[in-house]
XYZ file of N, CA and C in Angstrom:
573
model
N 0.814 -1.187 0.000
C 0.001 0.003 0.003
C 0.869 1.265 0.001
N 1.987 1.219 0.779
C 2.892 2.373 0.865
C 3.476 2.675 -0.511
N 3.849 1.625 -1.243
C 4.428 1.802 -2.566
C 3.413 2.446 -3.522
N 2.157 2.013 -3.438
C 1.111 2.566 -4.304
C 0.871 4.047 -3.997
N 0.796 4.400 -2.712
C 0.579 5.800 -2.315
C 1.758 6.656 -2.777
N 2.976 6.151 -2.595
C 4.163 6.873 -3.050
C 4.128 7.061 -4.555
N 3.771 6.023 -5.284
C 3.707 6.076 -6.742
C 2.691 7.125 -7.195
N 1.545 7.139 -6.574
C 0.493 8.099 -6.931
C 0.933 9.532 -6.607
N 1.421 9.739 -5.391
C 1.892 11.065 -4.965
C 3.022 11.557 -5.879
N 3.978 10.702 -6.146
C 5.138 11.074 -6.957
C 4.736 11.390 -8.387
N 3.849 10.600 -8.955
C 3.390 10.833 -10.322
C 2.671 12.179 -10.430
N 1.868 12.509 -9.404
C 1.200 13.809 -9.406
C 2.223 14.949 -9.295
N 3.234 14.786 -8.456
C 4.275 15.819 -8.346
C 4.947 16.054 -9.693
N 5.328 14.972 -10.376
C 5.999 15.088 -11.663
C 5.055 15.728 -12.688
N 3.813 15.281 -12.719
C 2.840 15.821 -13.668
C 2.571 17.299 -13.438
N 2.463 17.697 -12.178
C 2.231 19.106 -11.852
C 3.466 19.938 -12.207
N 4.636 19.440 -11.842
C 5.866 20.178 -12.140
C 6.057 20.415 -13.617
N 5.814 19.380 -14.410
C 5.972 19.529 -15.860
C 4.895 20.421 -16.467
N 3.634 20.100 -16.192
C 2.527 20.806 -16.858
C 2.304 22.238 -16.378
N 2.534 22.483 -15.112
C 2.258 23.814 -14.571
C 3.443 24.760 -14.728
N 4.674 24.218 -14.682
C 5.838 25.092 -14.632
C 6.844 24.948 -15.778
N 7.114 23.740 -16.258
C 8.206 23.532 -17.215
C 7.744 23.632 -18.671
N 6.705 22.915 -19.029
C 6.244 22.902 -20.425
C 5.798 24.305 -20.900
N 5.075 25.071 -20.085
C 4.638 26.394 -20.580
C 5.790 27.339 -20.949
N 6.962 27.167 -20.330
C 8.076 28.061 -20.643
C 9.092 27.413 -21.584
N 8.756 26.236 -22.100
C 9.522 25.534 -23.130
C 10.975 25.256 -22.751
N 11.176 24.743 -21.547
C 12.524 24.351 -21.159
C 12.774 22.913 -21.575
N 14.026 22.566 -21.747
C 14.361 21.170 -22.033
C 14.534 20.482 -20.692
N 13.818 19.415 -20.544
C 13.994 18.562 -19.386
C 15.241 17.744 -19.624
N 15.778 17.209 -18.594
C 16.867 16.272 -18.774
C 16.277 14.921 -19.163
N 17.038 13.914 -19.045
C 16.560 12.552 -19.251
C 16.262 12.209 -20.697
N 15.535 11.120 -20.853
C 15.206 10.602 -22.182
C 14.334 11.589 -22.944
N 13.448 12.292 -22.247
C 12.605 13.275 -22.905
C 13.474 14.386 -23.529
N 14.463 14.852 -22.798
C 15.359 15.887 -23.300
C 16.164 15.410 -24.502
N 16.670 14.191 -24.428
C 17.413 13.616 -25.557
C 16.497 13.499 -26.770
N 15.285 13.038 -26.551
C 14.319 12.864 -27.643
C 13.971 14.199 -28.294
N 13.819 15.236 -27.494
C 13.553 16.564 -28.047
C 14.716 17.053 -28.905
N 15.931 16.832 -28.418
C 17.105 17.255 -29.197
C 17.174 16.525 -30.539
N 16.905 15.226 -30.527
C 16.933 14.441 -31.763
C 15.851 14.940 -32.724
N 14.688 15.271 -32.187
C 13.614 15.820 -33.033
C 14.040 17.138 -33.658
N 14.628 18.021 -32.841
C 15.039 19.327 -33.350
C 16.110 19.216 -34.433
N 16.998 18.241 -34.307
C 18.103 18.112 -35.250
C 17.703 17.283 -36.478
N 17.054 16.121 -36.267
C 16.763 15.212 -37.382
C 15.282 15.057 -37.707
N 14.397 15.638 -36.900
C 12.976 15.572 -37.194
C 12.303 14.259 -36.836
N 12.975 13.403 -36.109
C 12.384 12.110 -35.706
C 11.407 12.346 -34.568
N 10.259 11.682 -34.614
C 9.214 11.864 -33.611
C 9.720 11.542 -32.201
N 9.290 12.346 -31.243
C 9.734 12.201 -29.857
C 9.359 10.840 -29.280
N 8.107 10.412 -29.489
C 7.651 9.140 -28.926
C 8.475 7.955 -29.408
N 8.756 7.924 -30.691
C 9.558 6.831 -31.247
C 10.958 6.817 -30.649
N 11.536 7.989 -30.551
C 12.892 8.099 -29.992
C 12.904 7.654 -28.530
N 11.898 8.081 -27.761
C 11.846 7.694 -26.351
C 11.793 6.182 -26.196
N 10.977 5.529 -27.021
C 10.881 4.069 -26.943
C 12.218 3.415 -27.294
N 12.835 3.886 -28.375
C 14.102 3.285 -28.829
C 15.208 3.463 -27.788
N 15.268 4.615 -27.151
C 16.311 4.847 -26.136
C 16.014 4.061 -24.856
N 14.745 3.926 -24.502
C 14.374 3.228 -23.268
C 14.558 1.720 -23.355
N 14.424 1.138 -24.542
C 14.486 -0.323 -24.675
C 15.767 -0.897 -24.060
N 16.971 -0.406 -24.428
C 18.173 -1.006 -23.828
C 18.246 -0.819 -22.314
N 17.746 0.314 -21.810
C 17.776 0.556 -20.360
C 16.853 -0.421 -19.644
N 15.666 -0.634 -20.205
C 14.727 -1.582 -19.599
C 15.253 -3.012 -19.680
N 15.882 -3.375 -20.792
C 16.470 -4.716 -20.918
C 17.586 -4.907 -19.890
N 18.401 -3.882 -19.707
C 19.466 -3.936 -18.706
C 18.871 -4.155 -17.316
N 17.793 -3.441 -17.014
C 17.177 -3.606 -15.701
C 16.550 -4.985 -15.549
N 16.019 -5.536 -16.638
C 15.447 -6.879 -16.591
C 16.530 -7.916 -16.293
N 17.697 -7.732 -16.882
C 18.817 -8.644 -16.648
C 19.422 -8.451 -15.256
N 19.492 -7.209 -14.825
C 20.182 -6.884 -13.580
C 19.312 -7.118 -12.356
N 18.088 -6.667 -12.396
C 17.197 -6.785 -11.240
C 15.753 -6.707 -11.728
N 15.083 -7.859 -11.757
C 13.709 -7.923 -12.278
C 12.743 -7.026 -11.525
N 12.961 -6.824 -10.227
C 12.041 -5.962 -9.470
C 12.154 -4.517 -9.961
N 13.360 -4.065 -10.315
C 13.523 -2.725 -10.866
C 12.783 -2.606 -12.189
N 12.860 -3.658 -13.005
C 12.197 -3.658 -14.303
C 10.688 -3.492 -14.124
N 10.089 -4.317 -13.280
C 8.646 -4.263 -13.089
C 8.218 -2.947 -12.407
N 9.017 -2.475 -11.453
C 8.713 -1.196 -10.807
C 8.831 -0.036 -11.796
N 9.778 -0.143 -12.741
C 9.943 0.914 -13.753
C 8.767 0.918 -14.728
N 8.296 -0.267 -15.103
C 7.119 -0.349 -15.973
C 5.927 0.298 -15.270
N 5.756 -0.037 -13.998
C 4.672 0.538 -13.200
C 4.838 2.054 -13.072
N 6.052 2.504 -12.783
C 6.329 3.933 -12.653
C 6.093 4.690 -13.951
N 6.543 4.114 -15.058
C 6.356 4.743 -16.363
C 4.867 4.835 -16.708
N 4.121 3.761 -16.445
C 2.684 3.740 -16.754
C 1.936 4.804 -15.942
N 2.189 4.846 -14.630
C 1.510 5.829 -13.786
C 1.907 7.249 -14.157
N 3.217 7.488 -14.272
C 3.701 8.839 -14.514
C 3.213 9.370 -15.852
N 3.347 8.577 -16.912
C 2.942 9.069 -18.233
C 1.436 9.318 -18.289
N 0.659 8.468 -17.639
C -0.801 8.651 -17.610
C -1.171 9.932 -16.871
N -0.566 10.133 -15.719
C -0.914 11.315 -14.912
C -0.393 12.602 -15.566
N 0.779 12.536 -16.209
C 1.266 13.717 -16.934
C 0.260 14.131 -17.999
N -0.211 13.158 -18.773
C -1.207 13.474 -19.814
C -2.533 13.927 -19.191
N -2.942 13.303 -18.114
C -4.188 13.642 -17.445
C -4.164 15.072 -16.904
N -2.971 15.522 -16.462
C -2.836 16.865 -15.905
C -2.461 17.916 -16.950
N -2.436 17.533 -18.222
C -2.048 18.491 -19.267
C -2.936 19.740 -19.331
N -4.217 19.688 -18.910
C -4.996 20.939 -18.886
C -4.412 22.015 -17.956
N -3.498 21.636 -17.065
C -2.864 22.630 -16.194
C -1.897 23.524 -16.961
N -1.474 23.065 -18.125
C -0.509 23.796 -18.937
C -1.016 25.206 -19.227
N -0.260 26.196 -18.784
C -0.597 27.590 -19.051
C -1.473 28.257 -18.006
N -1.869 27.525 -16.948
C -2.720 28.130 -15.913
C -1.961 29.113 -15.023
N -0.662 28.889 -14.861
C 0.146 29.737 -13.986
C 1.148 30.500 -14.839
N 1.247 31.778 -14.612
C 2.182 32.622 -15.363
C 3.146 33.273 -14.377
N 4.307 32.658 -14.231
C 5.325 33.167 -13.320
C 6.563 33.554 -14.127
N 7.442 34.339 -13.533
C 8.704 34.607 -14.211
C 9.447 33.283 -14.489
N 10.221 33.244 -15.557
C 10.873 32.008 -15.979
C 11.745 31.407 -14.875
N 12.458 32.225 -14.125
C 13.323 31.729 -13.059
C 12.497 31.058 -11.964
N 11.357 31.638 -11.630
C 10.484 31.070 -10.597
C 9.897 29.748 -11.060
N 9.448 29.701 -12.311
C 8.914 28.450 -12.866
C 9.985 27.362 -12.907
N 11.204 27.741 -13.301
C 12.295 26.772 -13.373
C 12.581 26.165 -11.991
N 12.592 27.004 -10.966
C 12.889 26.534 -9.609
C 11.743 25.690 -9.048
N 10.522 26.225 -9.090
C 9.381 25.501 -8.514
C 9.125 24.197 -9.294
N 9.194 24.266 -10.619
C 9.013 23.071 -11.432
C 10.060 22.017 -11.124
N 11.310 22.429 -11.017
C 12.391 21.484 -10.705
C 12.217 20.851 -9.343
N 11.841 21.660 -8.355
C 11.648 21.120 -7.011
C 10.469 20.152 -6.959
N 9.388 20.483 -7.634
C 8.208 19.619 -7.638
C 8.517 18.293 -8.316
N 9.185 18.353 -9.461
C 9.573 17.122 -10.158
C 10.570 16.332 -9.307
N 11.529 17.026 -8.704
C 12.533 16.364 -7.868
C 11.934 15.640 -6.674
N 10.918 16.242 -6.069
C 10.235 15.581 -4.941
C 9.579 14.296 -5.439
N 8.910 14.365 -6.582
C 8.262 13.172 -7.130
C 9.265 12.075 -7.463
N 10.313 12.429 -8.178
C 11.328 11.433 -8.563
C 12.040 10.902 -7.318
N 12.352 11.782 -6.372
C 13.051 11.361 -5.159
C 12.279 10.321 -4.365
N 10.991 10.559 -4.160
C 10.190 9.587 -3.408
C 9.999 8.290 -4.184
N 9.881 8.390 -5.510
C 9.809 7.153 -6.316
C 11.064 6.318 -6.126
N 12.209 6.952 -6.255
C 13.474 6.225 -6.147
C 13.679 5.622 -4.757
N 13.155 6.281 -3.723
C 13.250 5.719 -2.364
C 12.523 4.381 -2.259
N 11.494 4.211 -3.059
C 10.720 2.964 -3.056
C 11.194 2.009 -4.169
N 12.346 2.315 -4.775
C 12.900 1.525 -5.881
C 11.943 1.479 -7.081
N 11.238 2.584 -7.275
C 10.363 2.767 -8.428
C 11.012 3.844 -9.278
N 10.827 3.741 -10.557
C 11.398 4.741 -11.447
C 10.392 5.095 -12.522
N 10.366 6.388 -12.919
C 9.524 6.725 -14.070
C 10.187 6.309 -15.385
N 11.293 5.597 -15.296
C 11.951 5.050 -16.485
C 13.152 5.874 -16.918
N 13.736 5.459 -18.032
C 14.823 6.201 -18.653
C 16.020 6.414 -17.765
N 16.461 7.664 -17.694
C 17.648 8.030 -16.940
C 17.472 7.720 -15.448
N 16.257 7.903 -14.938
C 16.014 7.613 -13.525
C 16.226 6.134 -13.219
N 15.780 5.281 -14.122
C 15.994 3.839 -13.959
C 17.478 3.527 -14.040
N 18.170 4.122 -14.996
C 19.611 3.930 -15.138
C 20.332 4.393 -13.868
N 19.916 5.538 -13.316
C 20.514 6.058 -12.079
C 20.288 5.108 -10.916
N 19.110 4.509 -10.852
C 18.793 3.558 -9.792
C 19.697 2.331 -9.895
N 19.897 1.839 -11.118
C 20.767 0.680 -11.325
C 22.225 1.012 -10.986
N 22.702 2.174 -11.408
C 24.072 2.597 -11.102
C 24.242 2.776 -9.605
N 23.250 3.379 -8.962
C 23.302 3.609 -7.527
C 23.384 2.294 -6.749
N 22.635 1.317 -7.198
C 22.625 0.023 -6.503
C 23.983 -0.648 -6.589
N 24.661 -0.519 -7.728
C 25.940 -1.216 -7.896
C 27.145 -0.399 -7.413
N 26.985 0.932 -7.224
C 28.131 1.755 -6.844
C 27.942 2.506 -5.523
N 26.753 2.541 -4.991
C 26.403 3.290 -3.772
C 26.486 4.806 -3.974
N 26.498 5.269 -5.232
C 26.424 6.708 -5.524
C 24.951 7.097 -5.441
N 24.681 8.190 -4.795
C 23.301 8.679 -4.660
C 22.701 8.833 -6.057
N 21.491 8.283 -6.297
C 20.889 8.396 -7.625
C 20.665 9.834 -8.081
N 20.482 10.743 -7.132
C 20.305 12.157 -7.498
C 21.548 12.727 -8.164
N 22.714 12.296 -7.734
C 23.963 12.765 -8.340
C 24.086 12.243 -9.765
N 23.741 10.987 -9.977
C 23.798 10.384 -11.320
C 22.828 11.102 -12.252
N 21.600 11.325 -11.783
C 20.592 12.019 -12.599
C 21.078 13.420 -12.946
N 21.616 14.130 -11.958
C 22.082 15.490 -12.204
C 23.192 15.523 -13.248
N 24.143 14.594 -13.158
C 25.265 14.568 -14.110
C 24.770 14.295 -15.532
N 23.902 13.316 -15.697
C 23.384 12.976 -17.026
C 22.525 14.115 -17.574
N 21.623 14.629 -16.732
C 20.744 15.733 -17.173
C 21.553 16.970 -17.544
N 22.615 17.251 -16.808
C 23.461 18.406 -17.131
C 24.072 18.258 -18.523
N 24.556 17.071 -18.831
C 25.132 16.833 -20.159
C 24.086 17.029 -21.257
N 22.870 16.580 -21.002
C 21.792 16.723 -21.984
C 21.454 18.193 -22.217
N 21.339 18.961 -21.144
C 21.007 20.375 -21.290
C 22.154 21.138 -21.957
N 23.381 20.844 -21.597
C 24.535 21.491 -22.239
C 24.553 21.170 -23.731
N 24.274 19.911 -24.069
C 24.189 19.541 -25.497
C 23.077 20.330 -26.182
N 21.951 20.509 -25.498
C 20.838 21.282 -26.050
C 21.213 22.729 -26.305
N 21.938 23.323 -25.383
C 22.369 24.711 -25.551
C 23.323 24.826 -26.732
N 24.239 23.868 -26.854
C 25.210 23.895 -27.960
C 24.524 23.658 -29.292
N 23.642 22.645 -29.347
C 22.992 22.280 -30.601
C 21.970 23.325 -31.036
N 21.136 23.780 -30.100
C 20.037 24.684 -30.445
C 20.416 26.161 -30.351
N 21.545 26.448 -29.721
C 22.020 27.830 -29.573
C 20.944 28.771 -29.018
N 20.240 28.303 -27.987
C 19.177 29.083 -27.360
C 19.553 29.308 -25.890
N 19.917 30.534 -25.557
C 20.362 30.831 -24.198
C 19.264 30.690 -23.159
N 18.003 30.725 -23.581
C 16.894 30.515 -22.648
C 17.016 29.143 -21.984
N 17.658 28.218 -22.680
C 17.821 26.880 -22.125
C 18.736 26.858 -20.906
N 19.435 27.947 -20.660
C 20.260 28.037 -19.448
C 19.386 27.858 -18.198
N 18.127 28.277 -18.300
C 17.218 28.095 -17.172
C 16.948 26.617 -16.902
N 17.138 25.779 -17.909
C 16.982 24.341 -17.718
C 18.006 23.817 -16.718
N 19.173 24.447 -16.683
C 20.198 24.044 -15.714
C 19.695 24.279 -14.296
N 18.972 25.372 -14.097
C 18.388 25.653 -12.780
C 17.363 24.579 -12.446
N 16.526 24.212 -13.419
C 15.512 23.186 -13.186
C 16.151 21.859 -12.805
N 17.131 21.391 -13.601
C 17.716 20.083 -13.288
C 18.532 20.131 -12.004
N 19.062 21.304 -11.657
C 19.755 21.428 -10.372
C 18.767 21.248 -9.222
N 17.608 21.858 -9.336
C 16.578 21.705 -8.311
C 16.087 20.263 -8.224
N 15.900 19.628 -9.382
C 15.509 18.204 -9.388
C 16.578 17.403 -8.665
N 17.829 17.582 -9.057
C 18.928 16.819 -8.470
C 19.057 17.023 -6.975
N 18.966 18.268 -6.530
C 19.085 18.564 -5.095
C 17.966 17.884 -4.312
N 16.754 17.960 -4.805
C 15.624 17.323 -4.109
C 15.790 15.807 -4.048
N 16.187 15.201 -5.168
C 16.387 13.746 -5.190
C 17.504 13.342 -4.234
N 18.603 14.102 -4.242
C 19.729 13.798 -3.341
C 19.282 13.891 -1.883
N 18.589 14.969 -1.531
C 18.156 15.146 -0.147
C 17.187 14.059 0.289
N 16.215 13.767 -0.540
C 15.212 12.760 -0.184
C 15.849 11.374 -0.036
N 16.843 11.078 -0.863
C 17.478 9.774 -0.807
C 18.653 9.713 0.168
N 19.074 10.854 0.706
C 20.135 10.873 1.699
C 19.603 10.611 3.103
N 18.352 10.931 3.318
C 17.757 10.785 4.642
C 16.690 9.702 4.620
N 17.117 8.484 4.275
C 16.166 7.379 4.144
C 15.565 6.950 5.469
N 16.214 7.302 6.555
C 15.667 6.907 7.857
C 14.449 7.752 8.239
N 14.282 8.891 7.575
C 13.109 9.737 7.833
C 11.994 9.287 6.893
N 10.898 8.863 7.458
C 9.785 8.366 6.652
C 8.730 9.447 6.463
N 8.700 10.011 5.253
C 7.684 11.005 4.910
C 6.427 10.301 4.418
N 6.641 9.344 3.520
C 5.518 8.595 2.936
C 5.679 7.144 3.269
């Protein structure tokens, strides 16, 4: 029951963070979504197809490495993607300065991802990869996510030459900090 409540709460946090704060100001998210957007911008390949193709090897790796991570990631991806789409009417309801949206959106998403990872659930992609790396190296998954997301955003800035994307660094920093904090204090039970 605890895992289900965490999954629901976390999915809502991610959906609210994306739809209310990040998507309206057109920032690049880190992770597989960010990579997929970059590929679309450069080569015109559809985002959904790219996301599936990039996720397949990560999911196969998790299936080989730890079946519970694989099944939890499928569950996390199903819940998160459904709730993100369900909350899409929130897009554009809040009009804040870009810096405020980047910070609040990043923190909200980070809280959702952080609590998911505490329960060994992942919304998939880079988060699943971070969970697998964390399990085998004892590196906090928030640090792994932050490093990968930073590379994706830097690539986006270089490829797209859009300085507005610098605000994406603030977003992924907030995500990373929240995930690190939530996963550093596992003895404190919030959910």
